[in-house]
PDB file of C-alpha atoms and ligand atoms in Angstrom:
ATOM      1  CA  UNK A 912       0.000   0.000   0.000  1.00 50.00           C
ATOM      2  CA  UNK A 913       3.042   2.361   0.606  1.00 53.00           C
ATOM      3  CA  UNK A 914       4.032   1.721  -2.941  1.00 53.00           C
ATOM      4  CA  UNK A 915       0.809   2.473  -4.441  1.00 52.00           C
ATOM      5  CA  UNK A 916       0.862   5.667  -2.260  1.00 55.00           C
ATOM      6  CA  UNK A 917       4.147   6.353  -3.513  1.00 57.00           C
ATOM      7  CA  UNK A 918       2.806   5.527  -7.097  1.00 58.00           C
ATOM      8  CA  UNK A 919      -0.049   8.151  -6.777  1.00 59.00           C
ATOM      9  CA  UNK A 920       2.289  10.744  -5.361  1.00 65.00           C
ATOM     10  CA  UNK A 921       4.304  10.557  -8.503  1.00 65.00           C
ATOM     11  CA  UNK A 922       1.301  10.771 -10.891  1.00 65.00           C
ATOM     12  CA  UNK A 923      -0.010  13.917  -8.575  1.00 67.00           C
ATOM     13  CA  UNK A 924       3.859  15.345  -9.231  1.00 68.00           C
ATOM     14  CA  UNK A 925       3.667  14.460 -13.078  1.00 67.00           C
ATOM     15  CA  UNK A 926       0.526  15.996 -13.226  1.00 65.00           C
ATOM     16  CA  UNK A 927       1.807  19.389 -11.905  1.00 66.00           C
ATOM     17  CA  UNK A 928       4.739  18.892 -14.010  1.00 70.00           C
ATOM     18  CA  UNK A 929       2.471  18.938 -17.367  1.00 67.00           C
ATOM     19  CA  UNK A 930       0.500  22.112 -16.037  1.00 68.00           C
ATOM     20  CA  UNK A 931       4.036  23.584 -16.310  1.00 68.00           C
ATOM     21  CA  UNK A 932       5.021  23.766 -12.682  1.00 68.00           C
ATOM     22  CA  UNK A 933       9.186  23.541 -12.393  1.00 70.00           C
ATOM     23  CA  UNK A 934       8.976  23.859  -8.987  1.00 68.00           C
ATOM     24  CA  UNK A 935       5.973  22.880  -6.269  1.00 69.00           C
ATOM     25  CA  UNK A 936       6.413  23.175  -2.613  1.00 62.00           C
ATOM     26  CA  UNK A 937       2.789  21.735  -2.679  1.00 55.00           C
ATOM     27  CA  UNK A 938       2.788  18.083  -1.150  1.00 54.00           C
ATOM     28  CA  UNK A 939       0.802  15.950  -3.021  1.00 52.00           C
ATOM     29  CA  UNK A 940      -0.587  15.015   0.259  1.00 56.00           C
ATOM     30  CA  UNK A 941      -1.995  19.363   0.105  1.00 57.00           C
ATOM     31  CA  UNK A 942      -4.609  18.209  -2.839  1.00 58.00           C
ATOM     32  CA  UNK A 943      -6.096  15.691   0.015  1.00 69.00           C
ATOM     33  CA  UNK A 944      -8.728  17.370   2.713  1.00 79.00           C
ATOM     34  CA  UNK A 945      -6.896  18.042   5.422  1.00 79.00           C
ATOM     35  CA  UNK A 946      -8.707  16.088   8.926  1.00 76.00           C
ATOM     36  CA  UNK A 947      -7.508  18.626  10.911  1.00 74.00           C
ATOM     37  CA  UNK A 948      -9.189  21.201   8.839  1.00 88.00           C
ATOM     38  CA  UNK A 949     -12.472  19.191   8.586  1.00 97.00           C
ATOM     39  CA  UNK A 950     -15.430  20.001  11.243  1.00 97.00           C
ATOM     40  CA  UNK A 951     -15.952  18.459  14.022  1.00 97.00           C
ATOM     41  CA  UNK A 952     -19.665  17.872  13.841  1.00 97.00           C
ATOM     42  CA  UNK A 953     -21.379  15.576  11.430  1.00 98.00           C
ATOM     43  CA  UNK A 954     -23.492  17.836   9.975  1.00 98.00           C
ATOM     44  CA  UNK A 955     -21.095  20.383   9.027  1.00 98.00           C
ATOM     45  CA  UNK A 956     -18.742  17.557   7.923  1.00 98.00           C
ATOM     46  CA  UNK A 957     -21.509  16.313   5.822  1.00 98.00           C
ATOM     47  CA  UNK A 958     -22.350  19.801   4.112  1.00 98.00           C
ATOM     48  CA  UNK A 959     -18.647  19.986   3.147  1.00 98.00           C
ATOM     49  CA  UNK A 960     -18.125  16.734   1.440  1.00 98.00           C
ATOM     50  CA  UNK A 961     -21.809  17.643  -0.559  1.00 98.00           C
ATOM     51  CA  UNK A 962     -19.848  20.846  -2.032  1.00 97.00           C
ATOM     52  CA  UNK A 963     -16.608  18.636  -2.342  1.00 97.00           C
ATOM     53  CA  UNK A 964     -15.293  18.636  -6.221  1.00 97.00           C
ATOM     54  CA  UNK A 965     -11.619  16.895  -5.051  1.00 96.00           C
ATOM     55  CA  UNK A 966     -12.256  14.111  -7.672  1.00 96.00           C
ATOM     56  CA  UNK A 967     -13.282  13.187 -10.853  1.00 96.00           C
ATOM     57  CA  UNK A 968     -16.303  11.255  -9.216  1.00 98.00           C
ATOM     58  CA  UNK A 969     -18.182  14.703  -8.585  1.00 98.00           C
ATOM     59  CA  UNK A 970     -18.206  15.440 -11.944  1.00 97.00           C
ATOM     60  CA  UNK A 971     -20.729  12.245 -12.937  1.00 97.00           C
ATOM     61  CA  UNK A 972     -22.266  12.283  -9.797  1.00 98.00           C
ATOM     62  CA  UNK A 973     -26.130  13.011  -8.909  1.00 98.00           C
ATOM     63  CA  UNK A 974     -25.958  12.783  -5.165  1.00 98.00           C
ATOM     64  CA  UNK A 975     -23.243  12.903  -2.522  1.00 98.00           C
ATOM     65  CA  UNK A 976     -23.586   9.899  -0.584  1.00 98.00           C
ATOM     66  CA  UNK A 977     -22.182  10.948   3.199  1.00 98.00           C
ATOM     67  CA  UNK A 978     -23.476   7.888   5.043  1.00 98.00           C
ATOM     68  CA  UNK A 979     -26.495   7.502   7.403  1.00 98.00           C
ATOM     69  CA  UNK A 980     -27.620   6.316  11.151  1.00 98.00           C
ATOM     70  CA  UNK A 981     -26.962   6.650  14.329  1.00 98.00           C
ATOM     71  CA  UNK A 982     -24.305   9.581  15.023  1.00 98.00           C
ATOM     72  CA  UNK A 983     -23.524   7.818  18.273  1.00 98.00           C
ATOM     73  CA  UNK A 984     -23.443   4.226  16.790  1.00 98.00           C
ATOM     74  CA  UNK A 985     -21.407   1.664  19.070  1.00 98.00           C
ATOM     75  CA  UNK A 986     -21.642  -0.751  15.171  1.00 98.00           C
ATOM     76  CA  UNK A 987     -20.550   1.370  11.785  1.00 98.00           C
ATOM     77  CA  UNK A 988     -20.476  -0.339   8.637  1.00 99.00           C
ATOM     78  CA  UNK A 989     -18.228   0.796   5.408  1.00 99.00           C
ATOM     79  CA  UNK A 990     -19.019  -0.137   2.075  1.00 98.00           C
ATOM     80  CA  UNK A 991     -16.867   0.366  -0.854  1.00 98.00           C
ATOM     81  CA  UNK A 992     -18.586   3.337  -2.850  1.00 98.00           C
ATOM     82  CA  UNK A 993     -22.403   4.322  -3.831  1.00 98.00           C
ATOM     83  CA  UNK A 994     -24.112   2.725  -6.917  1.00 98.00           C
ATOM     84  CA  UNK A 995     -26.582   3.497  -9.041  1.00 98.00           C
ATOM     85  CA  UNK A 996     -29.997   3.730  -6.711  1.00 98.00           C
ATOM     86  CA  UNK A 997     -27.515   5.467  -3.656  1.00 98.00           C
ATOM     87  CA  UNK A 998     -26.511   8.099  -6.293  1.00 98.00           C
ATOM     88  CA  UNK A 999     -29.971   8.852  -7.114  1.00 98.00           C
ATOM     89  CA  UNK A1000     -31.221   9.007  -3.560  1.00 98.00           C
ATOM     90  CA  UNK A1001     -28.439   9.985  -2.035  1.00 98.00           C
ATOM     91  CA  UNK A1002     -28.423   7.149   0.496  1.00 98.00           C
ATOM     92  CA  UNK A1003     -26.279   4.192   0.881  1.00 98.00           C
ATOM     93  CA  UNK A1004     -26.783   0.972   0.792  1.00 98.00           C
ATOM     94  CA  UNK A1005     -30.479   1.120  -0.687  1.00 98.00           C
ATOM     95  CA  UNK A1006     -29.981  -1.121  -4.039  1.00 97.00           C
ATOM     96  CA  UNK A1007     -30.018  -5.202  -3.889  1.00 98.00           C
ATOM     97  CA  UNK A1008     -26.803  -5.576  -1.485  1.00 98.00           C
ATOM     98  CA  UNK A1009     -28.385  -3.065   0.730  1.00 98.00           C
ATOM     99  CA  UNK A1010     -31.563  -4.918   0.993  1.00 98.00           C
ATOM    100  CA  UNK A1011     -29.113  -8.409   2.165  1.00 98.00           C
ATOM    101  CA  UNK A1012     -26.893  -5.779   4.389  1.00 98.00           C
ATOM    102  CA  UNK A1013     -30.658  -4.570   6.098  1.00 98.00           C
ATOM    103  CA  UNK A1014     -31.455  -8.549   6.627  1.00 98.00           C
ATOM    104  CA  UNK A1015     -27.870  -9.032   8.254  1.00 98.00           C
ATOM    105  CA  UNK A1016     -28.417  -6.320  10.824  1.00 98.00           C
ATOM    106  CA  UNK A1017     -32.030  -7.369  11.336  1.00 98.00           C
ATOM    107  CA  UNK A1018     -31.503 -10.900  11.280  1.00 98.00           C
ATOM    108  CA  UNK A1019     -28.593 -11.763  12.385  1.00 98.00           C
ATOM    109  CA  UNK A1020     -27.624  -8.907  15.063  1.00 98.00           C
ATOM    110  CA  UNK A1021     -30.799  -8.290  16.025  1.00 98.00           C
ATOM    111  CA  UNK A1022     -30.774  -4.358  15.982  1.00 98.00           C
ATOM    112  CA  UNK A1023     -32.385  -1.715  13.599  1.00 98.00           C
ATOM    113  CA  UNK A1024     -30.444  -0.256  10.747  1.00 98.00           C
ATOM    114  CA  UNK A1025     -31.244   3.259  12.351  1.00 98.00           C
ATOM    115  CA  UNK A1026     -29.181   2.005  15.228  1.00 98.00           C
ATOM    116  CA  UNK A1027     -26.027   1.566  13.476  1.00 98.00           C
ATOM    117  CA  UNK A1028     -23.785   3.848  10.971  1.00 99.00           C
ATOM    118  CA  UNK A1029     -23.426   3.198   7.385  1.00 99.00           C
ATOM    119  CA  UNK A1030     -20.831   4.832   5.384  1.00 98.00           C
ATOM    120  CA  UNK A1031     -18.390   4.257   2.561  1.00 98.00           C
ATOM    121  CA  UNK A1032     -14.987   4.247   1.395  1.00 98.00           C
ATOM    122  CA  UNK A1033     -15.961   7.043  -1.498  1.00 98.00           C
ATOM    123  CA  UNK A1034     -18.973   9.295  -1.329  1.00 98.00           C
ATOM    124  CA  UNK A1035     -19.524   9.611  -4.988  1.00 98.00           C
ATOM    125  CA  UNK A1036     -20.743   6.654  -7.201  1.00 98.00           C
ATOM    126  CA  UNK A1037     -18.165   5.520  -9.618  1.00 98.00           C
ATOM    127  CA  UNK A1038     -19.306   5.375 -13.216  1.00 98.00           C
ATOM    128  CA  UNK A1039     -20.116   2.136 -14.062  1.00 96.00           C
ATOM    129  CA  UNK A1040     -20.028   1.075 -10.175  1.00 95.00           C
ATOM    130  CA  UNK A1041     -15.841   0.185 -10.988  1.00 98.00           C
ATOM    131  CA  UNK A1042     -14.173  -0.227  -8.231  1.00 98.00           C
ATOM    132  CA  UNK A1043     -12.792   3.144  -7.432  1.00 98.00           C
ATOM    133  CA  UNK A1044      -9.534   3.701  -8.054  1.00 97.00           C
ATOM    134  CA  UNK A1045      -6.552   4.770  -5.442  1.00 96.00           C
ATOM    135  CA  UNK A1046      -6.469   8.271  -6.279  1.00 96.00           C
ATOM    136  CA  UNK A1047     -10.129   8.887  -5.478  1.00 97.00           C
ATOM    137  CA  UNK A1048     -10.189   6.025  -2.234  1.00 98.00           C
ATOM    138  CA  UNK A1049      -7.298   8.443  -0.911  1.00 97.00           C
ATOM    139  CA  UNK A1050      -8.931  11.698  -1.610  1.00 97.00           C
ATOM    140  CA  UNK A1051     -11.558  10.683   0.180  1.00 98.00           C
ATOM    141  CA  UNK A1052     -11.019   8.963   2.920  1.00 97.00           C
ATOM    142  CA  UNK A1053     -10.202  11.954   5.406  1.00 97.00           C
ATOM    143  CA  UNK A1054     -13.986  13.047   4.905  1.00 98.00           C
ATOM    144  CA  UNK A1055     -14.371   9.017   6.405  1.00 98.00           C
ATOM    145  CA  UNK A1056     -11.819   8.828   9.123  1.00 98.00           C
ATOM    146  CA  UNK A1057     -13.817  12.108  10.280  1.00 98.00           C
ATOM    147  CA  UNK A1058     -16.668  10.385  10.704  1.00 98.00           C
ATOM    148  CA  UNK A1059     -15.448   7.799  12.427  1.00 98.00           C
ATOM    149  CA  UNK A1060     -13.071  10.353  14.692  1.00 98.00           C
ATOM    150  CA  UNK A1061     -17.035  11.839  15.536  1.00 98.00           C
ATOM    151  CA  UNK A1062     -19.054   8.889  15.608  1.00 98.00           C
ATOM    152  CA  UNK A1063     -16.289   6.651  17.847  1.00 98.00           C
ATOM    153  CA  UNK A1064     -17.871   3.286  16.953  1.00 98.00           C
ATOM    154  CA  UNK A1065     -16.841   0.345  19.224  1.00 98.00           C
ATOM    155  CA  UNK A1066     -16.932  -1.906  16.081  1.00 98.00           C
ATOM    156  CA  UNK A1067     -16.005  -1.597  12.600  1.00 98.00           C
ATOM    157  CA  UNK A1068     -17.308  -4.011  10.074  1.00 98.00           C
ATOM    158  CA  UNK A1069     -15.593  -3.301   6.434  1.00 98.00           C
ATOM    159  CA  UNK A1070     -17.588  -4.835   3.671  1.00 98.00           C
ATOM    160  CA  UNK A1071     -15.123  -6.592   0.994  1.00 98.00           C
ATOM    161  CA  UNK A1072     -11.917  -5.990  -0.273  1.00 98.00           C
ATOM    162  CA  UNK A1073     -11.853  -2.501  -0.961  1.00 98.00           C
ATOM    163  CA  UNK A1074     -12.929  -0.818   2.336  1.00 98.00           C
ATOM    164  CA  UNK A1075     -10.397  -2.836   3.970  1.00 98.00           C
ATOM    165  CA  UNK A1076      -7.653  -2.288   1.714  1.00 98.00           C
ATOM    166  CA  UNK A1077      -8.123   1.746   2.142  1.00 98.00           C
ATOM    167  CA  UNK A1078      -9.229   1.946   6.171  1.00 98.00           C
ATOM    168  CA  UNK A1079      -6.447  -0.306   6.964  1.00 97.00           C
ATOM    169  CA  UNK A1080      -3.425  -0.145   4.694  1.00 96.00           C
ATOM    170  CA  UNK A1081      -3.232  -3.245   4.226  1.00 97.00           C
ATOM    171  CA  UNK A1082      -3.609  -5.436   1.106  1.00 96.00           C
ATOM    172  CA  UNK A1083      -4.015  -8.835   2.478  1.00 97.00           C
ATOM    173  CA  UNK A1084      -6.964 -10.123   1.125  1.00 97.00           C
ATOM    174  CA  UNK A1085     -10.446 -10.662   2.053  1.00 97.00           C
ATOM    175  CA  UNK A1086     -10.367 -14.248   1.891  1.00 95.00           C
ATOM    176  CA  UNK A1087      -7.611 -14.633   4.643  1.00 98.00           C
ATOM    177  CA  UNK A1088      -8.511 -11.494   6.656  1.00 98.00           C
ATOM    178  CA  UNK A1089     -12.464 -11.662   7.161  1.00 98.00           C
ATOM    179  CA  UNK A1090     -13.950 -12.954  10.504  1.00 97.00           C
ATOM    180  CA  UNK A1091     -10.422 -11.817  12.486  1.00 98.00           C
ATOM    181  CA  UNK A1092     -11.104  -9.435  15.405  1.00 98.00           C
ATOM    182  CA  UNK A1093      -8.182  -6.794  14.413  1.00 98.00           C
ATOM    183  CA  UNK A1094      -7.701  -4.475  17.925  1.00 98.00           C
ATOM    184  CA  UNK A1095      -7.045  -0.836  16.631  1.00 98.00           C
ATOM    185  CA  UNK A1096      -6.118   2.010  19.172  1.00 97.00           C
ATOM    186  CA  UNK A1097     -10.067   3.061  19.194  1.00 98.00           C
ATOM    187  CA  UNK A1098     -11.802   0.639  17.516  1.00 98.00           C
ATOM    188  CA  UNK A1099     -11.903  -3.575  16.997  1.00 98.00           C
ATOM    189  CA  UNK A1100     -11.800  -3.895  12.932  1.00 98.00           C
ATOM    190  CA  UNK A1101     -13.355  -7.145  12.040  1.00 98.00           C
ATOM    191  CA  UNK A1102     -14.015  -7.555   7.880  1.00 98.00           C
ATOM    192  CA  UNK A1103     -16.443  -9.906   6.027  1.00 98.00           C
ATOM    193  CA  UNK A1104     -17.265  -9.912   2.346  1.00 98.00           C
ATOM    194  CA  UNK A1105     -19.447  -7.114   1.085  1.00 98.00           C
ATOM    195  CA  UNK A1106     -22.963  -8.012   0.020  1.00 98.00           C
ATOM    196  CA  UNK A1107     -23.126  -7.889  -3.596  1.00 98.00           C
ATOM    197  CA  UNK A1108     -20.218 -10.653  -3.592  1.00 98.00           C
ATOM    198  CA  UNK A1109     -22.429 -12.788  -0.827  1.00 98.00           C
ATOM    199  CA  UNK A1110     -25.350 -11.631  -3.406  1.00 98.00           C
ATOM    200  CA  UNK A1111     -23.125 -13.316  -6.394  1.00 98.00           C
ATOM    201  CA  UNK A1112     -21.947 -16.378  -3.957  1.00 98.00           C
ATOM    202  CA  UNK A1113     -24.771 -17.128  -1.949  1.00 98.00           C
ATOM    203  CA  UNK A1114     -22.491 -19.906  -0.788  1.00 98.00           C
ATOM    204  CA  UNK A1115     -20.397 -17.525   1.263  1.00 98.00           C
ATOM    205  CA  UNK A1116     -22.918 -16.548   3.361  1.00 98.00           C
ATOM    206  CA  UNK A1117     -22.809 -18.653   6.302  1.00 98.00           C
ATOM    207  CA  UNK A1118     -18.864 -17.192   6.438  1.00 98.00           C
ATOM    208  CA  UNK A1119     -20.596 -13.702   6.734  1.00 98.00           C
ATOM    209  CA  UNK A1120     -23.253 -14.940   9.148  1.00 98.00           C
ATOM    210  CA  UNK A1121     -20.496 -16.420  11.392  1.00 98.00           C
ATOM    211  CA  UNK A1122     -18.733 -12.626  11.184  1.00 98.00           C
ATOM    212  CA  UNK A1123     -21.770 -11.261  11.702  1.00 98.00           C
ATOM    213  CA  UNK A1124     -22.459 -13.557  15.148  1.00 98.00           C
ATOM    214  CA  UNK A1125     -18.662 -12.989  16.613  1.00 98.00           C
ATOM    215  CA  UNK A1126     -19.508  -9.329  16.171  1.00 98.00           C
ATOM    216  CA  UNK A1127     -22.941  -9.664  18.085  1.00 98.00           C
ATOM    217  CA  UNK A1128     -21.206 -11.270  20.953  1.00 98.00           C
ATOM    218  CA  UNK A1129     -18.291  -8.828  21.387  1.00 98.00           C
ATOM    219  CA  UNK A1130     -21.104  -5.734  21.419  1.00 98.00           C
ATOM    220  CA  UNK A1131     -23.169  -7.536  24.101  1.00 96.00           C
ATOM    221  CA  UNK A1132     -19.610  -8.337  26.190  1.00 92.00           C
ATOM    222  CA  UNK A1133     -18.546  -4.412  25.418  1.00 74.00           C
ATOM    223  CA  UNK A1134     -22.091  -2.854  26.246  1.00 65.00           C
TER     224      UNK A1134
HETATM  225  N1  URA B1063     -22.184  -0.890  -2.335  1.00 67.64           N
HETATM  226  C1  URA B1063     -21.398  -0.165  -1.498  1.00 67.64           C
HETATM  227  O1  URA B1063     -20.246  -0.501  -1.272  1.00 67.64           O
HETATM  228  N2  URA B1063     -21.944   0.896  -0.935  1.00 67.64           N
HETATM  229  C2  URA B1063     -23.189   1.288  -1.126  1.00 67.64           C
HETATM  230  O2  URA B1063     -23.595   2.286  -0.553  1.00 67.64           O
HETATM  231  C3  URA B1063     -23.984   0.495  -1.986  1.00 67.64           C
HETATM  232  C4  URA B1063     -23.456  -0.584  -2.591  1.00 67.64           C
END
């Protein structure tokens, strides 16, 4: 992941270096949101990231998707990025996989959906619903370490390979990283597959069902 950072860096430098710059004292790391600069409320976070234009993703967008639920949320959920039904209501998780990721939380844990946060790697659909690429996952994620700086979730549940490849850092993948209990300094990360895969694999479910359970116990130990 430090490569690919690198990687971007460079392109970011390139870039600059075609608009004619000879010399830039401006980090690539500048063209980011800065969290310290971000507000410290959700609501003024969210108007923010509905005016932000940092990526090529606002250009095709219809609707910002900021994320949804309970600002106080012990249980926060992150997706991957909004497709087509989020970017036309502006909600996430509201298509097919958010239908199965509705059942989970009702089903299997037990609680509402209003009682948990939902949020996602990038707030802007990607054309096509692609997977979105490093450059946009990056500018983007401050808005979603905010959120989770504000909302202070017990529990983290990252849905597939891409939300835990850009929360984390870390590009192990899915299959050997889902159902572990990872112990960060202010939150337990545990991954699972992201509904639309469980959607194409119905056969993986009972994997996701036994993530789901391990996380229901450790909220009823943690209160
Ligand atoms: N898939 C995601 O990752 N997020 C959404 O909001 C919807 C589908």
């Amino acid at each position: 992941m430090k490569n690919l950072h690198n990687a971007l860096q460079l392109k970011q430098l390139y870039l600059l270096k075609q608009m004619g710059y000879r010399y830039t004292d401006i980090k690539p790391s500048d063209l980011e949101p800065d969290p310290a600069q971000l507000p410290n409320d959700l609501e003024n976070l969210r108007k923010m990231v509905e005016k932000c234009h940092l990526c090529d993703l606002s250009k095709s967008r219809h609707k910002v998707v900021f994320g949804e639920g309970n600002p106080h949320a012990k249980l926060m959920f992150v997706g991957e990025g909004p497709g087509a039904t989020e970017d036309s209501t502006g909600r996430p998780f509201v298509g097919r996989a958010g239908e199965l990721l509705t059942r989970m939380i009702e089903n299997v844990l037990y609680l509402r959906r209003e009682q948990v946060y939902i949020a996602n790697i990038v707030k802007c659909r990607p054309p096509g619903n692609r997977v979105p690429t490093p450059t946009e996952a990056f500018t983007c994620r401050p808005y979603l370490l905010k959120q989770i700086e504000l909302i202070r979730p017990k529990i983290i549940m990252t849905l597939g390979a891409t939300a835990y490849r850009y929360l984390t850092n870390d590009e192990t993948p899915i299959s050997r990283v889902r159902g572990h209990i990872i112990h960060t300094d202010n939150y337990l990360l545990v991954p699972t597959f992201h509904p639309s895969y469980l959607l194409r694999n119905p056969s993986a479910k009972k994997e996701a069902w036994a993530d789901l359970l391990k996380v229901k116990e450790l909220l009823e130990k943690r209160g």
